[in-house]
Each structure stands twice: as structure tokens, then as C-alpha cells.
PDB file of C-alpha atoms and ligand atoms in Angstrom:
ATOM      1  CA  MET F  14     -58.014  -3.036 -64.788  1.00  0.00           C
ATOM      2  CA  GLN F  15     -61.801  -2.910 -64.358  1.00  0.00           C
ATOM      3  CA  HIS F  16     -63.698  -0.596 -62.017  1.00  0.00           C
ATOM      4  CA  ALA F  17     -65.168  -1.784 -58.740  1.00  0.00           C
ATOM      5  CA  GLY F  18     -68.904  -2.266 -58.844  1.00  0.00           C
ATOM      6  CA  PRO F  19     -69.913  -4.346 -55.807  1.00  0.00           C
ATOM      7  CA  PRO F  20     -71.379  -2.588 -52.732  1.00  0.00           C
ATOM      8  CA  GLY F  21     -68.333  -3.121 -50.468  1.00  0.00           C
ATOM      9  CA  LYS F  22     -65.309  -0.913 -51.005  1.00  0.00           C
ATOM     10  CA  LEU F  23     -61.791  -2.131 -51.728  1.00  0.00           C
ATOM     11  CA  ILE F  24     -59.097  -0.025 -50.055  1.00  0.00           C
ATOM     12  CA  ALA F  25     -55.459  -0.856 -50.777  1.00  0.00           C
ATOM     13  CA  PHE F  26     -52.370   0.152 -48.810  1.00  0.00           C
ATOM     14  CA  GLU F  27     -49.109   0.685 -50.638  1.00  0.00           C
ATOM     15  CA  GLY F  28     -45.595   1.808 -49.743  1.00  0.00           C
ATOM     16  CA  LEU F  29     -42.003   0.717 -49.367  1.00  0.00           C
ATOM     17  CA  ASP F  30     -41.126  -2.220 -47.128  1.00  0.00           C
ATOM     18  CA  GLY F  31     -41.281  -0.927 -43.569  1.00  0.00           C
ATOM     19  CA  SER F  32     -43.482   2.078 -44.397  1.00  0.00           C
ATOM     20  CA  GLY F  33     -46.159   0.835 -41.979  1.00  0.00           C
ATOM     21  CA  GLN F  34     -48.716  -0.698 -44.347  1.00  0.00           C
ATOM     22  CA  THR F  35     -49.534  -3.670 -42.127  1.00  0.00           C
ATOM     23  CA  THR F  36     -49.811  -1.465 -39.031  1.00  0.00           C
ATOM     24  CA  GLN F  37     -52.085   1.072 -40.719  1.00  0.00           C
ATOM     25  CA  ALA F  38     -54.200  -1.400 -42.731  1.00  0.00           C
ATOM     26  CA  LYS F  39     -55.043  -3.256 -39.506  1.00  0.00           C
ATOM     27  CA  LEU F  40     -55.841  -0.033 -37.623  1.00  0.00           C
ATOM     28  CA  LEU F  41     -58.116   1.194 -40.420  1.00  0.00           C
ATOM     29  CA  THR F  42     -59.924  -2.165 -40.489  1.00  0.00           C
ATOM     30  CA  LEU F  43     -60.447  -1.975 -36.727  1.00  0.00           C
ATOM     31  CA  TRP F  44     -61.714   1.599 -36.950  1.00  0.00           C
ATOM     32  CA  LEU F  45     -64.129   0.876 -39.824  1.00  0.00           C
ATOM     33  CA  ASP F  46     -65.412  -2.360 -38.320  1.00  0.00           C
ATOM     34  CA  GLN F  47     -65.615  -1.544 -34.627  1.00  0.00           C
ATOM     35  CA  ARG F  48     -66.149   2.210 -34.586  1.00  0.00           C
ATOM     36  CA  ALA F  49     -67.437   3.545 -37.869  1.00  0.00           C
ATOM     37  CA  GLY F  50     -70.272   1.061 -38.394  1.00  0.00           C
ATOM     38  CA  MET F  51     -68.962  -0.535 -41.600  1.00  0.00           C
ATOM     39  CA  LYS F  52     -68.225  -4.229 -41.935  1.00  0.00           C
ATOM     40  CA  ALA F  53     -64.532  -4.465 -42.741  1.00  0.00           C
ATOM     41  CA  HIS F  54     -62.026  -7.237 -43.376  1.00  0.00           C
ATOM     42  CA  TYR F  55     -58.211  -7.085 -43.359  1.00  0.00           C
ATOM     43  CA  THR F  56     -56.299  -9.107 -45.925  1.00  0.00           C
ATOM     44  CA  LYS F  57     -52.811  -9.079 -47.419  1.00  0.00           C
ATOM     45  CA  GLU F  58     -50.724  -9.942 -50.436  1.00  0.00           C
ATOM     46  CA  PRO F  59     -48.971 -12.217 -51.071  1.00  0.00           C
ATOM     47  CA  THR F  60     -51.799 -14.325 -49.641  1.00  0.00           C
ATOM     48  CA  SER F  61     -51.496 -17.432 -47.508  1.00  0.00           C
ATOM     49  CA  GLY F  62     -53.182 -19.434 -50.302  1.00  0.00           C
ATOM     50  CA  PRO F  63     -51.288 -21.971 -52.430  1.00  0.00           C
ATOM     51  CA  ILE F  64     -49.775 -19.443 -54.865  1.00  0.00           C
ATOM     52  CA  GLY F  65     -48.958 -16.889 -52.177  1.00  0.00           C
ATOM     53  CA  THR F  66     -47.171 -19.569 -50.180  1.00  0.00           C
ATOM     54  CA  ILE F  67     -44.838 -20.234 -53.109  1.00  0.00           C
ATOM     55  CA  ILE F  68     -44.174 -16.478 -53.435  1.00  0.00           C
ATOM     56  CA  LYS F  69     -43.351 -16.150 -49.741  1.00  0.00           C
ATOM     57  CA  ARG F  70     -40.797 -18.932 -50.041  1.00  0.00           C
ATOM     58  CA  ALA F  71     -39.189 -17.016 -52.916  1.00  0.00           C
ATOM     59  CA  LEU F  72     -39.102 -13.751 -50.936  1.00  0.00           C
ATOM     60  CA  LEU F  73     -37.340 -15.460 -48.045  1.00  0.00           C
ATOM     61  CA  GLN F  74     -34.514 -16.332 -50.378  1.00  0.00           C
ATOM     62  CA  PRO F  75     -32.621 -13.018 -50.737  1.00  0.00           C
ATOM     63  CA  ASP F  76     -30.270 -14.426 -53.354  1.00  0.00           C
ATOM     64  CA  HIS F  77     -32.896 -15.262 -55.944  1.00  0.00           C
ATOM     65  CA  THR F  78     -30.252 -15.924 -58.561  1.00  0.00           C
ATOM     66  CA  LYS F  79     -29.821 -19.274 -56.819  1.00  0.00           C
ATOM     67  CA  THR F  80     -32.458 -21.676 -58.018  1.00  0.00           C
ATOM     68  CA  ALA F  81     -34.629 -22.923 -55.185  1.00  0.00           C
ATOM     69  CA  PRO F  82     -35.150 -26.671 -55.133  1.00  0.00           C
ATOM     70  CA  GLU F  83     -38.815 -26.562 -56.111  1.00  0.00           C
ATOM     71  CA  LEU F  84     -38.855 -23.662 -58.593  1.00  0.00           C
ATOM     72  CA  SER F  85     -36.617 -21.321 -60.561  1.00  0.00           C
ATOM     73  CA  TYR F  86     -37.576 -17.925 -59.181  1.00  0.00           C
ATOM     74  CA  ASN F  87     -36.746 -15.789 -62.171  1.00  0.00           C
ATOM     75  CA  PRO F  88     -38.350 -12.301 -62.170  1.00  0.00           C
ATOM     76  CA  ALA F  89     -40.946 -13.126 -64.848  1.00  0.00           C
ATOM     77  CA  THR F  90     -42.039 -16.301 -63.054  1.00  0.00           C
ATOM     78  CA  LEU F  91     -42.353 -14.326 -59.846  1.00  0.00           C
ATOM     79  CA  ALA F  92     -44.390 -11.569 -61.550  1.00  0.00           C
ATOM     80  CA  LEU F  93     -46.783 -14.171 -62.979  1.00  0.00           C
ATOM     81  CA  LEU F  94     -47.120 -15.786 -59.568  1.00  0.00           C
ATOM     82  CA  PHE F  95     -47.973 -12.411 -57.972  1.00  0.00           C
ATOM     83  CA  ALA F  96     -50.597 -11.725 -60.677  1.00  0.00           C
ATOM     84  CA  ALA F  97     -52.073 -15.226 -60.326  1.00  0.00           C
ATOM     85  CA  ASP F  98     -52.135 -14.942 -56.527  1.00  0.00           C
ATOM     86  CA  ARG F  99     -53.988 -11.618 -56.855  1.00  0.00           C
ATOM     87  CA  LEU F 100     -56.685 -13.045 -59.154  1.00  0.00           C
ATOM     88  CA  ASP F 101     -57.076 -16.044 -56.866  1.00  0.00           C
ATOM     89  CA  HIS F 102     -57.276 -13.666 -53.873  1.00  0.00           C
ATOM     90  CA  LEU F 103     -60.045 -11.726 -55.635  1.00  0.00           C
ATOM     91  CA  GLU F 104     -62.095 -14.806 -56.508  1.00  0.00           C
ATOM     92  CA  ARG F 105     -61.706 -16.647 -53.240  1.00  0.00           C
ATOM     93  CA  GLU F 106     -61.802 -13.858 -50.714  1.00  0.00           C
ATOM     94  CA  ILE F 107     -62.183 -10.246 -51.850  1.00  0.00           C
ATOM     95  CA  LEU F 108     -65.109 -10.363 -54.304  1.00  0.00           C
ATOM     96  CA  PRO F 109     -67.431 -12.515 -52.136  1.00  0.00           C
ATOM     97  CA  LEU F 110     -66.929 -10.032 -49.269  1.00  0.00           C
ATOM     98  CA  LEU F 111     -67.435  -6.951 -51.453  1.00  0.00           C
ATOM     99  CA  ARG F 112     -70.636  -8.459 -52.853  1.00  0.00           C
ATOM    100  CA  ARG F 113     -71.941  -8.828 -49.291  1.00  0.00           C
ATOM    101  CA  GLY F 114     -71.178  -5.168 -48.630  1.00  0.00           C
ATOM    102  CA  THR F 115     -68.032  -5.710 -46.551  1.00  0.00           C
ATOM    103  CA  CYS F 116     -65.124  -3.288 -47.043  1.00  0.00           C
ATOM    104  CA  VAL F 117     -61.884  -5.085 -47.810  1.00  0.00           C
ATOM    105  CA  ILE F 118     -58.602  -3.509 -46.709  1.00  0.00           C
ATOM    106  CA  SER F 119     -55.723  -5.022 -48.634  1.00  0.00           C
ATOM    107  CA  ASP F 120     -52.188  -4.751 -47.291  1.00  0.00           C
ATOM    108  CA  ARG F 121     -50.494  -4.323 -50.731  1.00  0.00           C
ATOM    109  CA  TYR F 122     -52.200  -4.794 -54.093  1.00  0.00           C
ATOM    110  CA  THR F 123     -51.566  -4.195 -57.808  1.00  0.00           C
ATOM    111  CA  ILE F 124     -49.360  -1.100 -57.498  1.00  0.00           C
ATOM    112  CA  SER F 125     -46.864  -3.183 -55.498  1.00  0.00           C
ATOM    113  CA  SER F 126     -46.473  -5.456 -58.535  1.00  0.00           C
ATOM    114  CA  LEU F 127     -45.955  -2.454 -60.783  1.00  0.00           C
ATOM    115  CA  ALA F 128     -43.330  -1.029 -58.403  1.00  0.00           C
ATOM    116  CA  TYR F 129     -41.428  -4.185 -57.447  1.00  0.00           C
ATOM    117  CA  GLN F 130     -41.825  -6.700 -60.261  1.00  0.00           C
ATOM    118  CA  SER F 131     -41.254  -4.192 -63.046  1.00  0.00           C
ATOM    119  CA  LEU F 132     -37.750  -3.429 -61.748  1.00  0.00           C
ATOM    120  CA  GLU F 133     -36.390  -6.151 -63.954  1.00  0.00           C
ATOM    121  CA  LEU F 134     -39.237  -6.461 -66.472  1.00  0.00           C
ATOM    122  CA  ASP F 135     -41.114  -4.404 -69.023  1.00  0.00           C
ATOM    123  CA  PRO F 136     -43.642  -2.354 -66.969  1.00  0.00           C
ATOM    124  CA  LYS F 137     -46.218  -2.665 -69.776  1.00  0.00           C
ATOM    125  CA  TRP F 138     -46.074  -6.444 -69.531  1.00  0.00           C
ATOM    126  CA  VAL F 139     -46.454  -6.337 -65.729  1.00  0.00           C
ATOM    127  CA  ARG F 140     -49.484  -4.056 -66.171  1.00  0.00           C
ATOM    128  CA  SER F 141     -50.979  -6.360 -68.761  1.00  0.00           C
ATOM    129  CA  ILE F 142     -50.750  -9.501 -66.619  1.00  0.00           C
ATOM    130  CA  ASN F 143     -52.616  -7.565 -63.912  1.00  0.00           C
ATOM    131  CA  ARG F 144     -55.276  -6.327 -66.311  1.00  0.00           C
ATOM    132  CA  TYR F 145     -58.077  -8.440 -64.846  1.00  0.00           C
ATOM    133  CA  ALA F 146     -57.480  -7.379 -61.262  1.00  0.00           C
ATOM    134  CA  LEU F 147     -60.327  -5.214 -59.987  1.00  0.00           C
ATOM    135  CA  SER F 148     -59.251  -1.601 -59.429  1.00  0.00           C
ATOM    136  CA  PRO F 149     -59.367  -0.554 -55.782  1.00  0.00           C
ATOM    137  CA  ASP F 150     -61.868   2.153 -54.857  1.00  0.00           C
ATOM    138  CA  LEU F 151     -59.146   3.922 -52.887  1.00  0.00           C
ATOM    139  CA  THR F 152     -55.381   3.444 -52.577  1.00  0.00           C
ATOM    140  CA  ILE F 153     -53.485   4.885 -49.622  1.00  0.00           C
ATOM    141  CA  PHE F 154     -49.771   5.313 -50.226  1.00  0.00           C
ATOM    142  CA  LEU F 155     -47.674   5.671 -47.074  1.00  0.00           C
ATOM    143  CA  ASN F 156     -44.877   8.059 -47.874  1.00  0.00           C
ATOM    144  CA  VAL F 157     -41.788   7.317 -45.765  1.00  0.00           C
ATOM    145  CA  PRO F 158     -38.158   8.132 -46.659  1.00  0.00           C
ATOM    146  CA  LEU F 159     -36.077   5.120 -47.591  1.00  0.00           C
ATOM    147  CA  LYS F 160     -33.668   5.593 -44.663  1.00  0.00           C
ATOM    148  CA  THR F 161     -36.518   5.460 -42.140  1.00  0.00           C
ATOM    149  CA  CYS F 162     -37.891   2.322 -43.815  1.00  0.00           C
ATOM    150  CA  LEU F 163     -34.489   0.636 -43.664  1.00  0.00           C
ATOM    151  CA  ASP F 164     -34.120   1.480 -39.946  1.00  0.00           C
ATOM    152  CA  ARG F 165     -37.574   0.039 -39.245  1.00  0.00           C
ATOM    153  CA  ILE F 166     -36.863  -3.130 -41.266  1.00  0.00           C
ATOM    154  CA  ARG F 167     -33.552  -3.678 -39.420  1.00  0.00           C
ATOM    155  CA  ASN F 168     -35.284  -3.328 -36.066  1.00  0.00           C
ATOM    156  CA  ARG F 169     -38.008  -5.725 -37.089  1.00  0.00           C
ATOM    157  CA  HIS F 170     -35.987  -8.689 -38.336  1.00  0.00           C
ATOM    158  CA  PRO F 171     -32.269  -9.160 -38.914  1.00  0.00           C
ATOM    159  CA  GLN F 172     -32.721 -11.464 -41.950  1.00  0.00           C
ATOM    160  CA  PRO F 173     -33.545  -9.347 -45.028  1.00  0.00           C
ATOM    161  CA  GLU F 174     -36.071 -10.578 -47.595  1.00  0.00           C
ATOM    162  CA  LEU F 175     -35.612 -10.506 -51.372  1.00  0.00           C
ATOM    163  CA  TYR F 176     -36.277  -6.787 -51.978  1.00  0.00           C
ATOM    164  CA  GLU F 177     -35.105  -5.560 -48.575  1.00  0.00           C
ATOM    165  CA  ASN F 178     -31.751  -4.029 -49.480  1.00  0.00           C
ATOM    166  CA  PRO F 179     -30.966  -0.309 -49.896  1.00  0.00           C
ATOM    167  CA  ALA F 180     -30.089  -0.447 -53.614  1.00  0.00           C
ATOM    168  CA  THR F 181     -33.255  -2.321 -54.613  1.00  0.00           C
ATOM    169  CA  LEU F 182     -35.525  -0.272 -52.375  1.00  0.00           C
ATOM    170  CA  GLN F 183     -34.088   2.947 -53.790  1.00  0.00           C
ATOM    171  CA  ARG F 184     -35.157   1.758 -57.237  1.00  0.00           C
ATOM    172  CA  VAL F 185     -38.567   0.713 -55.890  1.00  0.00           C
ATOM    173  CA  GLU F 186     -38.988   4.177 -54.343  1.00  0.00           C
ATOM    174  CA  HIS F 187     -38.245   5.760 -57.711  1.00  0.00           C
ATOM    175  CA  ARG F 188     -40.698   3.421 -59.490  1.00  0.00           C
ATOM    176  CA  TYR F 189     -43.438   4.183 -56.934  1.00  0.00           C
ATOM    177  CA  ARG F 190     -42.956   7.931 -57.572  1.00  0.00           C
ATOM    178  CA  GLN F 191     -43.250   7.451 -61.346  1.00  0.00           C
ATOM    179  CA  ILE F 192     -46.324   5.219 -60.999  1.00  0.00           C
ATOM    180  CA  ILE F 193     -48.079   7.589 -58.587  1.00  0.00           C
ATOM    181  CA  ARG F 194     -47.475  10.564 -60.884  1.00  0.00           C
ATOM    182  CA  ALA F 195     -48.916   8.601 -63.831  1.00  0.00           C
ATOM    183  CA  LEU F 196     -51.937   7.432 -61.820  1.00  0.00           C
ATOM    184  CA  GLN F 197     -52.648  10.942 -60.564  1.00  0.00           C
ATOM    185  CA  ARG F 198     -52.696  12.146 -64.169  1.00  0.00           C
ATOM    186  CA  GLN F 199     -55.317   9.448 -64.882  1.00  0.00           C
ATOM    187  CA  ARG F 200     -57.412  10.638 -61.897  1.00  0.00           C
ATOM    188  CA  TYR F 201     -56.890   7.299 -60.142  1.00  0.00           C
ATOM    189  CA  ARG F 202     -58.092   7.607 -56.560  1.00  0.00           C
ATOM    190  CA  ILE F 203     -54.856   7.612 -54.583  1.00  0.00           C
ATOM    191  CA  GLU F 204     -54.120   9.433 -51.331  1.00  0.00           C
ATOM    192  CA  ILE F 205     -50.568  10.069 -50.212  1.00  0.00           C
ATOM    193  CA  VAL F 206     -50.196  10.017 -46.453  1.00  0.00           C
ATOM    194  CA  ASP F 207     -47.035  10.993 -44.549  1.00  0.00           C
ATOM    195  CA  GLY F 208     -46.086   7.746 -42.787  1.00  0.00           C
ATOM    196  CA  THR F 209     -43.180   9.164 -40.746  1.00  0.00           C
ATOM    197  CA  PRO F 210     -44.969  10.386 -37.565  1.00  0.00           C
ATOM    198  CA  PRO F 211     -45.921   7.951 -34.767  1.00  0.00           C
ATOM    199  CA  PRO F 212     -48.610   5.349 -35.644  1.00  0.00           C
ATOM    200  CA  ALA F 213     -51.499   7.231 -33.975  1.00  0.00           C
ATOM    201  CA  GLU F 214     -50.776  10.351 -35.999  1.00  0.00           C
ATOM    202  CA  VAL F 215     -50.514   8.387 -39.264  1.00  0.00           C
ATOM    203  CA  HIS F 216     -53.797   6.641 -38.381  1.00  0.00           C
ATOM    204  CA  ARG F 217     -55.500  10.036 -37.971  1.00  0.00           C
ATOM    205  CA  ALA F 218     -54.347  11.022 -41.470  1.00  0.00           C
ATOM    206  CA  VAL F 219     -55.464   7.651 -42.888  1.00  0.00           C
ATOM    207  CA  VAL F 220     -58.929   8.117 -41.332  1.00  0.00           C
ATOM    208  CA  GLU F 221     -59.062  11.622 -42.798  1.00  0.00           C
ATOM    209  CA  ALA F 222     -58.188  10.270 -46.271  1.00  0.00           C
ATOM    210  CA  THR F 223     -60.863   7.571 -45.872  1.00  0.00           C
ATOM    211  CA  LYS F 224     -63.471  10.127 -44.820  1.00  0.00           C
ATOM    212  CA  LYS F 225     -62.561  12.291 -47.809  1.00  0.00           C
ATOM    213  CA  PHE F 226     -63.275   9.299 -50.061  1.00  0.00           C
ATOM    214  CA  PHE F 227     -66.635   8.535 -48.411  1.00  0.00           C
ATOM    215  CA  ARG F 228     -67.617  12.217 -48.350  1.00  0.00           C
ATOM    216  CA  LYS F 229     -67.308  12.288 -52.138  1.00  0.00           C
ATOM    217  CA  ARG F 230     -69.434   9.159 -52.410  1.00  0.00           C
ATOM    218  CA  ARG F 231     -72.433  10.719 -50.660  1.00  0.00           C
ATOM    219  CA  ALA F 232     -73.604  12.188 -53.922  1.00  0.00           C
ATOM    220  CA  ARG F 233     -74.011   8.695 -55.408  1.00  0.00           C
ATOM    221  CA  PRO F 234     -77.598   7.440 -55.334  1.00  0.00           C
ATOM    222  CA  ARG F 235     -76.880   3.775 -54.410  1.00  0.00           C
ATOM    223  CA  GLU F 236     -74.888   4.560 -51.301  1.00  0.00           C
ATOM    224  CA  ASP F 237     -76.282   4.307 -47.792  1.00  0.00           C
ATOM    225  CA  GLU F 238     -76.433   7.964 -46.720  1.00  0.00           C
ATOM    226  CA  ASP F 239     -76.970   7.267 -42.992  1.00  0.00           C
ATOM    227  CA  GLN F 240     -74.084   4.829 -42.808  1.00  0.00           C
ATOM    228  CA  ILE F 241     -71.729   7.288 -44.468  1.00  0.00           C
ATOM    229  CA  ALA F 242     -72.956  10.150 -42.254  1.00  0.00           C
ATOM    230  CA  ALA F 243     -72.162   8.027 -39.155  1.00  0.00           C
ATOM    231  CA  LEU F 244     -68.704   7.170 -40.475  1.00  0.00           C
ATOM    232  CA  LEU F 245     -67.923  10.825 -41.128  1.00  0.00           C
ATOM    233  CA  LYS F 246     -68.720  11.662 -37.487  1.00  0.00           C
ATOM    234  CA  THR F 247     -66.577   8.861 -36.029  1.00  0.00           C
ATOM    235  CA  PRO F 248     -63.276  10.025 -34.487  1.00  0.00           C
ATOM    236  CA  PRO F 249     -60.082   8.023 -35.157  1.00  0.00           C
ATOM    237  CA  LEU F 250     -58.819   5.501 -32.588  1.00  0.00           C
ATOM    238  CA  ASN F 251     -56.992   7.343 -29.798  1.00  0.00           C
ATOM    239  CA  PRO F 252     -53.268   6.797 -29.021  1.00  0.00           C
ATOM    240  CA  GLU F 253     -54.020   4.613 -25.981  1.00  0.00           C
ATOM    241  CA  GLU F 254     -56.345   2.319 -27.994  1.00  0.00           C
ATOM    242  CA  ILE F 255     -53.643   2.105 -30.647  1.00  0.00           C
ATOM    243  CA  ARG F 256     -50.943   1.307 -28.078  1.00  0.00           C
ATOM    244  CA  VAL F 257     -53.050  -1.551 -26.686  1.00  0.00           C
ATOM    245  CA  HIS F 258     -53.831  -2.863 -30.168  1.00  0.00           C
ATOM    246  CA  LEU F 259     -50.170  -2.788 -31.278  1.00  0.00           C
ATOM    247  CA  ALA F 260     -48.980  -4.395 -28.038  1.00  0.00           C
ATOM    248  CA  ALA F 261     -51.467  -7.251 -28.597  1.00  0.00           C
ATOM    249  CA  GLY F 262     -49.804  -7.866 -31.987  1.00  0.00           C
TER     250      GLY F 262
HETATM  251  N1  LIG U  17     -45.513   5.243 -37.754  1.00  0.00           N
HETATM  252  C1  LIG U  17     -44.537   4.451 -37.315  1.00  0.00           C
HETATM  253  N2  LIG U  17     -43.497   4.940 -36.620  1.00  0.00           N
HETATM  254  C2  LIG U  17     -42.502   4.135 -36.190  1.00  0.00           C
HETATM  255  N3  LIG U  17     -42.440   2.804 -36.402  1.00  0.00           N
HETATM  256  C3  LIG U  17     -43.456   2.259 -37.092  1.00  0.00           C
HETATM  257  C4  LIG U  17     -44.544   3.045 -37.589  1.00  0.00           C
HETATM  258  N4  LIG U  17     -45.400   2.224 -38.242  1.00  0.00           N
HETATM  259  C5  LIG U  17     -44.873   0.989 -38.161  1.00  0.00           C
HETATM  260  N5  LIG U  17     -43.709   1.002 -37.464  1.00  0.00           N
HETATM  261  C6  LIG U  17     -42.822  -0.135 -37.184  1.00  0.00           C
HETATM  262  O1  LIG U  17     -42.033  -0.333 -38.349  1.00  0.00           O
HETATM  263  C7  LIG U  17     -41.957  -1.721 -38.681  1.00  0.00           C
HETATM  264  C8  LIG U  17     -42.610  -1.939 -40.050  1.00  0.00           C
HETATM  265  O2  LIG U  17     -44.009  -1.687 -39.950  1.00  0.00           O
HETATM  266  P1  LIG U  17     -45.022  -2.546 -40.812  1.00  0.00           P
HETATM  267  O3  LIG U  17     -44.769  -3.989 -40.634  1.00  0.00           O
HETATM  268  O4  LIG U  17     -46.391  -2.026 -40.505  1.00  0.00           O
HETATM  269  O5  LIG U  17     -44.548  -2.078 -42.262  1.00  0.00           O
HETATM  270  P2  LIG U  17     -44.933  -2.695 -43.675  1.00  0.00           P
HETATM  271  O6  LIG U  17     -45.051  -1.529 -44.598  1.00  0.00           O
HETATM  272  O7  LIG U  17     -46.106  -3.583 -43.536  1.00  0.00           O
HETATM  273  O8  LIG U  17     -43.635  -3.524 -44.059  1.00  0.00           O
HETATM  274  P3  LIG U  17     -43.569  -4.748 -45.136  1.00  0.00           P
HETATM  275  O9  LIG U  17     -43.849  -4.165 -46.479  1.00  0.00           O
HETATM  276  O10 LIG U  17     -42.152  -5.198 -45.022  1.00  0.00           O
HETATM  277  O11 LIG U  17     -44.577  -5.761 -44.707  1.00  0.00           O
HETATM  278  C9  LIG U  17     -42.658  -2.471 -37.550  1.00  0.00           C
HETATM  279  O12 LIG U  17     -41.692  -2.879 -36.634  1.00  0.00           O
HETATM  280  C10 LIG U  17     -43.592  -1.423 -36.959  1.00  0.00           C
HETATM  281  O13 LIG U  17     -43.850  -1.645 -35.601  1.00  0.00           O
HETATM  282 MG1  LIG U  18     -46.333  -5.620 -43.932  1.00  0.00          MG
END
């Protein structure tokens, strides 16, 4: 993986299914863009582009041992599709925004591939097919116990997707722990946030983790000092603002 160079920052959210990534990625985008004076854009993986659309069809088929009419969704094919979708996502959407100075908040990114697709494949191979994906400037991992995630998933939709079963997610949880430990040893910028409290409380912790990242960047000569100073003074969205935002979908 290469290191991010463009002026905009890439922030990735990671976690188990149901850990609250979509909720928190959208709230952080709103806070950055409408409160903290940074241009920010929410995006997610798999994308809604041509490759992501194929992936989503595969995920909707929980029994992936059955060959779908248009494609055999074996684990290696799926891993290659995720890696290709990510590179396409970067070229089409993420990099042009970063070059213009917009922060991009990605709801899942490379670590998801390492956690999910390497369950049935050699992790080194999964890493290598993601080698050309730009490293995020900051990754926020939402830490939520598996049981809580499963309860949230069940409440959200009765029809489980490919990875949404307790046995698989238990293995994913274990993989995430291994990956995070390895990344922390490599000084990869990853923040672990407790995702179990109510959304407003998790948002406060996410904003704190984001401020910690920007605080460290103030020492860098190319950064806009005033913009970062304003961001550091901006309070998180309050619970009522969050309630309204979540109710609006
Ligand atoms: N902090 C929270 N406390 C309680 N429920 C939450 C919290 N955050 C999100 N939820 C609810 O849990 C469900 C899953 O949240 P969300 O869709 O944000 O998770 P996700 O990590 O994006 O899941 P997936 O990986 O499956 O897309 C939703 O119904 C959401 O409203
Ligand atoms: Mg989601």
C-alpha cells in the first residue's frame, strides 16, 4: 500500500457488520462538512459502480456455494472483485476529491478485505492484490461485541447477507483483532473506538479521534493551520441533531 499524498484526507471506518460504520461515517462527514469547516464526502464499499454492483449481488446470496447464474462466486473471485472495485473507487471518486482538498470518509476499505476475504484465502495473497490501494490517513475501528452486532443486524433486516451469520462473524472478529495488532506494531494510524454506547456518544469519541489525528498534523508545514485550529474548536453534533439526522435516514 502507498502513503496518501494529496491535500484531502482519507478516513476509513471499519468494524463487524452492524458495528455502526454507516451511521458513524455519515455523522463524521456531516460534522466535518457542515460544522468543522472542511469539505467532506461520504462514500462506501462495495461501491455502486459496475464492479461493486456484482459484489452486492454476491453478498445477497447467503449460500455462495450455489453458483449464481451470471458468475461463480468463489472466494478468490470475490476477493479480486473487492480489490478491483477498490482501485476503481480510488480512480473514479476518491483521488479526484482528495486532490481538490476534500476529505473522503469511506464506509469500509482495505482492512475489511483483509478481515473478510482472507477467511478462506491466504492473507498474504489478499494483501498483495490490495497493494496498489492508497493507505488511508486514518482508520477508525468501531469495537462492538459480536452479540451486540448480531442483535443489531437482526433488528435491521431479517434476511442475512453472505457473512452475516454468528460462526463467520466470530472468525471475522478474530481476524480483525489479529490485523489490528499487526497494524499497531507497524505504527499504522488506527483508532479503536467503543461502538457500544448510543450513537451520539460514539460520535463524540469519533470526533475526538479525528481531532487527535488533526492535532498531530499541525506540525506539518503544508497543512492549513487556521483550518485545523477551527476544526479543533468545533464541538461534536449534539444528541438532538443526531436524532434528527438519523430519523431522516
Ligand atoms: N451506537 C449504536 N447503538 C445502537 N444501535 C446502533 C448504533 N449504531 C448503529 N445502530 C443501529 O445498528 C444497525 C447497524 O448500524 P449500521 O448500519 O450503521 O452498521 P454497519 O456497521 O454499517 O453495518 P454493515 O457492515 O452491515 O453495513 C442499524 O439499525 C443502526 O440504526
Ligand atoms: Mg453499513
